[in-house]
Coordinates of C-alpha atoms in Angstrom, one line a residue:
M83 CA 18.6 31.3 -17.8
A84 CA 17.1 31.9 -14.0
I85 CA 14.8 28.5 -12.7
T86 CA 11.8 30.5 -11.3
D87 CA 9.0 28.1 -12.3
Y88 CA 7.8 25.2 -14.3
A89 CA 8.4 26.4 -17.8
S90 CA 12.1 27.9 -16.9
L91 CA 13.1 24.6 -15.1
K92 CA 12.1 22.7 -18.2
T93 CA 14.0 24.9 -20.5
T94 CA 16.9 24.7 -18.3
A95 CA 16.6 21.0 -18.2
A96 CA 17.0 20.4 -21.8
D97 CA 19.6 22.8 -22.1
Y98 CA 21.6 21.0 -19.8
L99 CA 21.2 18.1 -21.7
H100 CA 21.9 19.4 -25.1
R101 CA 19.1 18.3 -26.7
S102 CA 16.8 20.5 -28.5
D103 CA 14.7 17.8 -30.2
L104 CA 12.9 16.5 -26.8
S105 CA 9.2 17.4 -26.9
D106 CA 7.6 19.6 -23.7
S107 CA 5.8 16.5 -22.9
V108 CA 8.8 14.0 -22.6
V109 CA 11.1 17.1 -20.1
S110 CA 7.6 17.3 -18.3
N111 CA 7.9 13.5 -17.4
F112 CA 11.5 14.0 -16.7
V113 CA 10.3 16.6 -14.1
Q114 CA 7.4 14.5 -12.7
L115 CA 9.4 11.6 -11.8
G116 CA 12.3 13.8 -10.7
E117 CA 9.9 15.7 -8.2
A118 CA 8.6 12.1 -7.2
R119 CA 12.1 11.1 -6.2
L120 CA 12.1 14.4 -4.1
N121 CA 8.3 13.8 -2.4
R122 CA 10.2 10.5 -1.0
K123 CA 13.1 12.0 0.0
L124 CA 12.3 15.2 1.7
R125 CA 10.2 16.2 4.7
L126 CA 10.7 19.6 5.5
L127 CA 9.1 22.4 8.0
E128 CA 7.8 24.0 4.6
Q129 CA 5.9 20.9 3.7
E130 CA 3.8 20.7 7.0
A131 CA 0.3 21.5 6.7
T132 CA -3.0 21.4 8.2
S133 CA -6.6 20.5 7.1
T134 CA -9.8 19.6 8.7
L135 CA -11.1 16.5 7.9
T136 CA -15.1 16.0 8.3
L137 CA -16.0 12.3 9.2
A138 CA -19.6 12.1 8.7
A139 CA -21.9 10.2 11.2
A140 CA -22.0 6.5 10.1
A141 CA -19.1 6.7 7.9
T142 CA -15.9 4.4 8.6
S143 CA -13.4 6.7 6.6
V144 CA -12.6 9.9 5.0
T145 CA -10.8 11.0 1.8
L146 CA -7.1 12.5 2.6
P147 CA -6.0 15.9 0.8
T148 CA -5.0 15.1 -2.6
D149 CA -1.3 16.8 -1.8
W150 CA -0.9 14.4 1.5
I151 CA 2.3 12.5 1.4
E152 CA 2.7 11.2 5.2
T153 CA 0.7 12.0 8.4
I154 CA 2.0 13.8 11.2
D155 CA -0.5 13.8 13.9
V156 CA -4.4 13.3 13.7
I157 CA -6.7 15.0 16.6
Y158 CA -10.4 15.8 17.2
A159 CA -10.7 19.6 16.5
T160 CA -13.1 20.1 19.5
D161 CA -11.0 18.7 22.6
K162 CA -7.8 17.8 20.9
R163 CA -7.6 14.0 21.7
S164 CA -5.5 12.3 19.4
I165 CA -6.7 9.5 16.9
Q166 CA -3.7 6.8 17.1
P167 CA -2.0 5.3 13.8
Q168 CA -2.3 1.6 13.1
N169 CA -1.1 -0.5 10.6
I170 CA -4.0 -1.9 8.0
R171 CA -3.9 -5.2 9.4
N172 CA -3.9 -4.3 12.9
L173 CA -6.7 -2.0 12.2
N174 CA -8.9 -4.8 10.4
S175 CA -8.2 -6.9 13.9
Q176 CA -10.2 -4.2 15.7
R177 CA -12.8 -3.1 13.2
T178 CA -16.6 -3.7 13.7
Y179 CA -18.3 -4.7 10.7
D180 CA -22.0 -4.5 12.1
S181 CA -24.1 -1.7 12.9
T182 CA -22.2 -0.9 15.9
T183 CA -20.9 3.0 16.1
G184 CA -18.8 5.0 18.2
R185 CA -16.1 7.7 18.8
P186 CA -13.0 6.3 16.7
Y187 CA -9.7 6.3 18.4
L188 CA -7.8 4.3 15.8
Y189 CA -7.3 4.9 12.1
A190 CA -4.8 3.5 9.1
T191 CA -4.2 5.2 5.6
T192 CA -4.6 3.3 2.6
N193 CA -5.2 4.4 -1.1
G194 CA -5.5 8.1 -0.2
T195 CA -8.2 7.2 2.6
M196 CA -8.2 7.6 6.2
I197 CA -10.0 4.4 7.8
F198 CA -11.3 3.9 11.4
E199 CA -11.8 1.0 13.7
I200 CA -15.4 1.9 14.2
A201 CA -18.3 3.7 12.1
A202 CA -18.9 7.3 13.7
N203 CA -21.5 7.6 15.9
E204 CA -22.1 11.5 15.0
T205 CA -20.2 13.7 12.6
Y206 CA -16.8 14.7 13.7
D207 CA -13.9 17.3 12.6
I208 CA -10.5 16.0 12.8
L209 CA -7.5 18.2 12.4
L210 CA -4.9 16.3 10.0
D211 CA -1.5 17.6 10.1
Y212 CA 0.6 16.2 7.3
F213 CA 3.5 16.8 5.0
S214 CA 2.2 17.6 1.8
K215 CA 4.0 17.0 -1.9
W216 CA 5.4 19.1 -4.2
D217 CA 3.6 19.6 -7.4
I218 CA 5.2 22.1 -9.7
A219 CA 3.1 21.5 -12.6
T220 CA 0.2 22.4 -10.3
D221 CA 1.6 25.3 -8.6
D222 CA 4.1 26.7 -11.2
T223 CA 6.3 27.5 -8.6
N224 CA 6.8 26.6 -4.8
W225 CA 9.4 27.0 -1.7
L226 CA 11.7 24.0 -3.1
L227 CA 12.3 25.5 -6.2
T228 CA 12.9 28.9 -5.1
N229 CA 15.2 27.8 -2.6
A230 CA 16.8 24.9 -4.1
P231 CA 16.6 24.8 -8.1
D232 CA 19.4 22.4 -7.8
A233 CA 17.5 20.2 -6.2
Y234 CA 14.7 20.2 -8.9
L235 CA 17.2 20.4 -11.6
Y236 CA 19.6 17.2 -10.9
A237 CA 16.4 14.9 -10.0
T238 CA 15.0 16.1 -13.3
L239 CA 18.5 15.4 -15.0
L240 CA 18.5 12.1 -13.5
E241 CA 15.2 10.8 -14.9
A242 CA 16.8 11.5 -18.4
K243 CA 19.1 8.7 -18.1
A244 CA 16.4 6.2 -18.7
Y245 CA 15.6 7.9 -21.7
I246 CA 18.7 9.5 -23.0
K247 CA 21.6 6.5 -23.5
N248 CA 25.2 7.3 -22.8
I249 CA 25.0 10.3 -20.7
Q250 CA 28.1 11.0 -19.2
D251 CA 27.1 13.4 -16.6
V252 CA 24.8 11.0 -14.7
T253 CA 27.2 10.6 -11.9
L254 CA 27.8 14.4 -11.5
W255 CA 24.1 14.7 -11.4
A256 CA 23.6 11.8 -9.0
D257 CA 26.2 13.6 -6.6
G258 CA 24.6 16.9 -7.2
L259 CA 21.1 15.6 -6.2
A260 CA 22.6 13.9 -3.0
T261 CA 24.4 17.1 -1.8
A262 CA 21.1 19.1 -2.6
I263 CA 19.3 16.8 -0.3
E264 CA 21.7 16.4 2.2
D265 CA 22.1 20.4 2.7
L266 CA 17.8 20.4 3.0
N267 CA 17.8 17.9 5.4
R268 CA 20.3 19.3 7.6
L269 CA 19.0 23.0 7.2
D270 CA 15.7 21.8 8.2
N271 CA 16.9 20.1 11.7
R272 CA 18.9 23.0 12.3
S273 CA 15.5 25.1 11.9
R274 CA 13.6 22.6 14.2
R275 CA 16.1 23.0 17.0
N276 CA 15.9 26.7 16.8
A277 CA 12.1 26.7 16.9
T278 CA 12.0 24.2 19.8
S279 CA 14.6 26.6 21.6
R280 CA 12.4 29.6 20.8
V281 CA 10.2 29.3 23.9
D282 CA 8.5 32.4 25.0
S283 CA 10.6 34.1 28.1
A284 CA 7.3 35.1 29.8
L285 CA 6.8 31.5 30.2
V286 CA 9.8 30.7 31.5
R287 CA 9.7 33.3 34.0
Q288 CA 6.6 32.6 35.1
G289 CA 7.3 28.7 35.7
R290 CA 5.1 27.8 32.9
Y291 CA 7.6 26.3 30.8
D292 CA 10.3 23.6 31.7
I293 CA 12.8 23.9 29.1
N294 CA 14.2 20.3 29.8
R295 CA 10.9 18.8 30.0
G296 CA 9.2 20.6 26.9
F297 CA 6.1 21.9 29.0

């Protein structure tokens, strides 16, 4: 069976395990755990997303998108000025806890929330560039499943090892997953290099782009 969606992934995983007695919920757990491993290991171009967050006046935090796993960049929508990342300890040392308001320039992320060092003096739209997580149970299919079904399958099978004892193929699955992840990261690096080098030739001719300096 071709792996094209969530259901066919679960069916194929059960076939590889040679088990017909596994409930759908059990195999779904294997997929969820395997996908969590992939979300920790992969940061691909196809995962990059942008969201506009609204920081309300007097607020000190905004909720991150539900599919957020890592921030790439944070800027104001109006003038594109950056908001700089801090770890939560450094941010707390600079936060104001009185009625002072202003334009935030520092942030930290914790528990699905972006926290700022000062309460906003007005409402701001903030552009968040981030890596989004794969969520096959919600989306049913995605770029990763279409282009690297082996990554999903091997990650799923590996999570079965703690449930099904005496599996002989664990090393094979682990090697298969490691190879899939390595291949995806290598191809992603190549795509990023190619994207960087594809500069509009008109900009170069007009002297508006220095390919060595990147602007």
